[in-house]
């Protein structure tokens, strides 16, 4: 966290994250020259722990890493996994003497690794581009994220101040990794040369919005046909210039300027057929924002952003198939995909006998894998996924196409839990469930096509542990030989040896700092415990976070949350409660692995008990648990939250549920206000930041997914604007005028409704503020003062 002005404790700073006070600004060192570099004077809560080991593999069986047993003292650890030996030393030279070689040199395919400060002394090095192309240079930060350091032209060199053990990366201009190196000594010259690189996810692409572009897997090379585009039309020409097809002359959309061919062409392997999407354009709603106080001019500035909302007339993709030999467009019956939200993952069979795609129906109650025979245009549904509520396409729609074995791996909640299935790719026949049981697949780690195995994280697979804890597992494609590779009671994340023979398993809880184990990746058998973080000094009184579980609204389902108390609690005193809420259905939100929980502790020290709860309607449990939120976002899991708090108060008399505050941002802002509108008999004060207070006003993808389509009366029933007259308790609204995530007008419509209902409330409208402005220092100070005034006085 960077904070201008007052002193701020920095979370998670170790040797790799140095802090300085310079010109009134806290600076986190990112390998930059800084003459006033010092350790933060106020140690962070997590400083005594090793949150993640950073192994440096020396072949397949040996690796080394560093730990900090005492402040500013590094220990170097050499592990031989095969021999099950651990050697600890006080210098890197001792490790090198033990091995008889340098440990900073690399061989084989290079792997991009995070930086690690091995010795706390700056060194000057030179980085020289010895390739024949311009490269982009990046410093890899301590979390493995690339930080740009500009371009280097061919032959150009630059002197760089850095640290021993820091990692540097060079990429081509399209960001394809080209070279990486780790700093070994002062004065060395790092020569950028093209090298063999291991596959890397350095530059991740994320997004859950509308996806309509066809994919172009295994596109044939040297396509003979020429593609010409003009004013939204599409024309194919033969090599001799002869026109094979011109959409302007024969297409049903010809002359309609809202129909366009602007998507990728996906050619059949034999180049006879071309598949693409024609887009019938929607209304393309824009939201207008006024920047009242731009820093570079006196007068306000008007901004417009593209922002589709629920119920809008959206772009509609129309599959089009062209036969080059017959010089015709192949007619396709769209009865099986009449109202697409998206058409994606377009694929041709290698023999050009069919083209397939994934159809996601608007409203997200049907996802289908559809094939088209190019000679006839005949369509067929191969896999049909349906739900009376919603299919969570944004988080629970895993698909893997295995062309060699003609199979498809498919994620589904059809059993009531999110699991993996195997289908025959030719017939669409279900071959088997790969995983099954009253637990869920959380994410896919790896698919080994040769061994026909899937590595994945599971939640709830250990009935004796918190169902949100992730465990690494492996299973065969046919559903046999399920192996759980991690065991400890906590949330797990693993790192692999180069050929996945060994795993380093790191697990922790909010009340237990990380434990690091070396295990066999084949059996999960424990080889040795590498490190166990000490909790000494992390909690000095009653401030140790507590995991708490209580029954939900059905009297059967466990609801999980955490409690954070002040460091010193007065005997017999009762403390008001503040809940941090975010009940968006796209995930679960109670922290599980160890973290400093800095904000919660800071708030608790002001005389509160702070809680975080995952009620029904959030994700990562059963389908029934998740579906509680369908068309009922105002539910927010409140019936479960109130029961959880009542159970906590019954067990701990210091918890005063006659004084309860709540705060949240975005969907959490919607929830926080809903607490006072629909549960004002329980909640007394709320701070709602940048809330999507009426789901008709918010972004289309998120709201139509969970609230459904078409728009119906349920949207109005869930609206905080419509229900503003029901306000009980004390309310603070926060919004930034330049929020591009949630339309700021959503909050201002609540303001209007409250004024018309003659309700008192506080409003912080932040000029120039964006989404989440409620987390700024100013707004948090006002939030805390608001709760002190209304819950403690």
PDB file of C-alpha atoms in Angstrom, residues 441-553:
ATOM      1  CA  UNK A 441     -13.637 -28.594  -8.108  1.00  0.00           C
ATOM      2  CA  UNK A 442     -12.236 -25.116  -7.467  1.00  0.00           C
ATOM      3  CA  UNK A 443      -9.740 -24.840 -10.343  1.00  0.00           C
ATOM      4  CA  UNK A 444      -7.831 -26.896 -12.896  1.00  0.00           C
ATOM      5  CA  UNK A 445      -4.094 -26.935 -12.340  1.00  0.00           C
ATOM      6  CA  UNK A 446      -2.895 -29.142 -15.181  1.00  0.00           C
ATOM      7  CA  UNK A 447      -4.127 -31.649 -17.764  1.00  0.00           C
ATOM      8  CA  UNK A 448      -1.588 -34.374 -18.550  1.00  0.00           C
ATOM      9  CA  UNK A 449      -2.762 -35.792 -21.879  1.00  0.00           C
ATOM     10  CA  UNK A 450      -0.081 -38.464 -22.029  1.00  0.00           C
ATOM     11  CA  UNK A 451      -0.816 -39.916 -18.593  1.00  0.00           C
ATOM     12  CA  UNK A 452      -4.516 -39.034 -18.962  1.00  0.00           C
ATOM     13  CA  UNK A 453      -4.616 -37.305 -15.609  1.00  0.00           C
ATOM     14  CA  UNK A 454      -6.014 -34.035 -14.288  1.00  0.00           C
ATOM     15  CA  UNK A 455      -4.448 -32.045 -11.471  1.00  0.00           C
ATOM     16  CA  UNK A 456      -6.926 -29.766  -9.723  1.00  0.00           C
ATOM     17  CA  UNK A 457      -7.769 -27.950  -6.511  1.00  0.00           C
ATOM     18  CA  UNK A 458     -10.802 -29.242  -4.622  1.00  0.00           C
ATOM     19  CA  UNK A 459     -12.875 -27.524  -1.951  1.00  0.00           C
ATOM     20  CA  UNK A 460     -14.664 -29.449   0.767  1.00  0.00           C
ATOM     21  CA  UNK A 461     -12.981 -32.758  -0.050  1.00  0.00           C
ATOM     22  CA  UNK A 462     -11.998 -33.173   3.615  1.00  0.00           C
ATOM     23  CA  UNK A 463     -15.258 -33.289   5.613  1.00  0.00           C
ATOM     24  CA  UNK A 464     -13.391 -32.422   8.817  1.00  0.00           C
ATOM     25  CA  UNK A 465     -12.027 -29.142   7.450  1.00  0.00           C
ATOM     26  CA  UNK A 466     -13.442 -25.811   6.355  1.00  0.00           C
ATOM     27  CA  UNK A 467     -15.051 -26.559   2.936  1.00  0.00           C
ATOM     28  CA  UNK A 468     -13.456 -23.444   1.445  1.00  0.00           C
ATOM     29  CA  UNK A 469      -9.928 -24.753   2.007  1.00  0.00           C
ATOM     30  CA  UNK A 470      -8.351 -25.800  -1.275  1.00  0.00           C
ATOM     31  CA  UNK A 471      -6.499 -29.108  -1.585  1.00  0.00           C
ATOM     32  CA  UNK A 472      -4.472 -30.276  -4.560  1.00  0.00           C
ATOM     33  CA  UNK A 473      -5.726 -33.541  -6.057  1.00  0.00           C
ATOM     34  CA  UNK A 474      -5.077 -35.731  -9.087  1.00  0.00           C
ATOM     35  CA  UNK A 475      -7.451 -38.074 -10.905  1.00  0.00           C
ATOM     36  CA  UNK A 476      -7.439 -40.170 -14.067  1.00  0.00           C
ATOM     37  CA  UNK A 477      -9.641 -39.208 -17.006  1.00  0.00           C
ATOM     38  CA  UNK A 478     -11.863 -42.223 -16.327  1.00  0.00           C
ATOM     39  CA  UNK A 479     -12.540 -41.064 -12.773  1.00  0.00           C
ATOM     40  CA  UNK A 480     -10.303 -43.650 -11.143  1.00  0.00           C
ATOM     41  CA  UNK A 481      -7.310 -43.262  -8.837  1.00  0.00           C
ATOM     42  CA  UNK A 482      -8.313 -40.035  -7.141  1.00  0.00           C
ATOM     43  CA  UNK A 483      -5.346 -38.948  -4.997  1.00  0.00           C
ATOM     44  CA  UNK A 484      -5.389 -36.087  -2.523  1.00  0.00           C
ATOM     45  CA  UNK A 485      -1.862 -34.675  -2.544  1.00  0.00           C
ATOM     46  CA  UNK A 486      -2.121 -32.233   0.384  1.00  0.00           C
ATOM     47  CA  UNK A 487      -3.277 -32.905   3.928  1.00  0.00           C
ATOM     48  CA  UNK A 488      -2.812 -30.107   6.469  1.00  0.00           C
ATOM     49  CA  UNK A 489      -5.767 -28.252   7.988  1.00  0.00           C
ATOM     50  CA  UNK A 490      -5.636 -25.043   5.999  1.00  0.00           C
ATOM     51  CA  UNK A 491      -5.809 -23.476   2.550  1.00  0.00           C
ATOM     52  CA  UNK A 492      -3.181 -24.921   0.206  1.00  0.00           C
ATOM     53  CA  UNK A 493      -1.106 -23.591  -2.673  1.00  0.00           C
ATOM     54  CA  UNK A 494       1.645 -25.678  -4.242  1.00  0.00           C
ATOM     55  CA  UNK A 495       4.745 -25.166  -6.356  1.00  0.00           C
ATOM     56  CA  UNK A 496       6.171 -27.874  -8.589  1.00  0.00           C
ATOM     57  CA  UNK A 497       9.623 -29.154  -9.388  1.00  0.00           C
ATOM     58  CA  UNK A 498      10.520 -28.748 -13.084  1.00  0.00           C
ATOM     59  CA  UNK A 499       9.074 -32.136 -14.118  1.00  0.00           C
ATOM     60  CA  UNK A 500       6.396 -32.223 -11.407  1.00  0.00           C
ATOM     61  CA  UNK A 501       8.070 -34.990  -9.435  1.00  0.00           C
ATOM     62  CA  UNK A 502       7.896 -33.021  -6.180  1.00  0.00           C
ATOM     63  CA  UNK A 503       5.587 -30.382  -4.770  1.00  0.00           C
ATOM     64  CA  UNK A 504       6.236 -27.709  -2.189  1.00  0.00           C
ATOM     65  CA  UNK A 505       2.955 -27.388  -0.339  1.00  0.00           C
ATOM     66  CA  UNK A 506       2.262 -24.148   1.530  1.00  0.00           C
ATOM     67  CA  UNK A 507      -0.821 -24.094   3.736  1.00  0.00           C
ATOM     68  CA  UNK A 508      -2.091 -21.628   6.298  1.00  0.00           C
ATOM     69  CA  UNK A 509      -5.176 -20.215   7.981  1.00  0.00           C
ATOM     70  CA  UNK A 510      -6.088 -16.762   9.182  1.00  0.00           C
ATOM     71  CA  UNK A 511      -5.184 -17.969  12.691  1.00  0.00           C
ATOM     72  CA  UNK A 512      -2.051 -19.916  11.639  1.00  0.00           C
ATOM     73  CA  UNK A 513       0.863 -18.546   9.588  1.00  0.00           C
ATOM     74  CA  UNK A 514       2.192 -20.673   6.733  1.00  0.00           C
ATOM     75  CA  UNK A 515       3.633 -24.172   6.967  1.00  0.00           C
ATOM     76  CA  UNK A 516       5.789 -25.354   4.063  1.00  0.00           C
ATOM     77  CA  UNK A 517       6.113 -29.047   3.273  1.00  0.00           C
ATOM     78  CA  UNK A 518       7.917 -31.074   0.629  1.00  0.00           C
ATOM     79  CA  UNK A 519       5.757 -33.882  -0.729  1.00  0.00           C
ATOM     80  CA  UNK A 520       5.838 -36.495  -3.451  1.00  0.00           C
ATOM     81  CA  UNK A 521       3.781 -35.365  -6.414  1.00  0.00           C
ATOM     82  CA  UNK A 522       2.984 -38.984  -7.201  1.00  0.00           C
ATOM     83  CA  UNK A 523       1.544 -40.135  -3.866  1.00  0.00           C
ATOM     84  CA  UNK A 524       1.282 -36.960  -1.804  1.00  0.00           C
ATOM     85  CA  UNK A 525       3.515 -38.614   0.806  1.00  0.00           C
ATOM     86  CA  UNK A 526       5.267 -36.176   3.120  1.00  0.00           C
ATOM     87  CA  UNK A 527       9.026 -36.028   2.518  1.00  0.00           C
ATOM     88  CA  UNK A 528       9.861 -33.387   5.104  1.00  0.00           C
ATOM     89  CA  UNK A 529       8.519 -30.255   6.702  1.00  0.00           C
ATOM     90  CA  UNK A 530      10.644 -27.426   5.345  1.00  0.00           C
ATOM     91  CA  UNK A 531       9.507 -24.470   7.437  1.00  0.00           C
ATOM     92  CA  UNK A 532       6.855 -23.745  10.054  1.00  0.00           C
ATOM     93  CA  UNK A 533       6.258 -20.046  10.589  1.00  0.00           C
ATOM     94  CA  UNK A 534       6.255 -18.812  14.129  1.00  0.00           C
ATOM     95  CA  UNK A 535       3.225 -16.889  15.365  1.00  0.00           C
ATOM     96  CA  UNK A 536       5.345 -15.165  18.005  1.00  0.00           C
ATOM     97  CA  UNK A 537       4.621 -11.470  17.947  1.00  0.00           C
ATOM     98  CA  UNK A 538       1.789 -11.733  15.415  1.00  0.00           C
ATOM     99  CA  UNK A 539      -0.883 -11.489  18.068  1.00  0.00           C
ATOM    100  CA  UNK A 540      -0.147  -9.947  21.448  1.00  0.00           C
ATOM    101  CA  UNK A 541      -3.472 -10.197  23.234  1.00  0.00           C
ATOM    102  CA  UNK A 542      -7.024 -11.006  22.273  1.00  0.00           C
ATOM    103  CA  UNK A 543      -6.456  -9.911  18.675  1.00  0.00           C
ATOM    104  CA  UNK A 544      -5.783 -13.372  17.237  1.00  0.00           C
ATOM    105  CA  UNK A 545      -8.394 -13.839  14.470  1.00  0.00           C
ATOM    106  CA  UNK A 546     -10.928 -16.548  15.204  1.00  0.00           C
ATOM    107  CA  UNK A 547     -12.681 -18.852  12.781  1.00  0.00           C
ATOM    108  CA  UNK A 548     -16.322 -19.225  13.723  1.00  0.00           C
ATOM    109  CA  UNK A 549     -19.026 -21.516  12.351  1.00  0.00           C
ATOM    110  CA  UNK A 550     -22.792 -21.448  12.938  1.00  0.00           C
ATOM    111  CA  UNK A 551     -25.870 -22.970  11.314  1.00  0.00           C
ATOM    112  CA  UNK A 552     -27.639 -21.073   8.556  1.00  0.00           C
ATOM    113  CA  UNK A 553     -31.304 -20.412   7.877  1.00  0.00           C
TER     114      UNK A 553
END
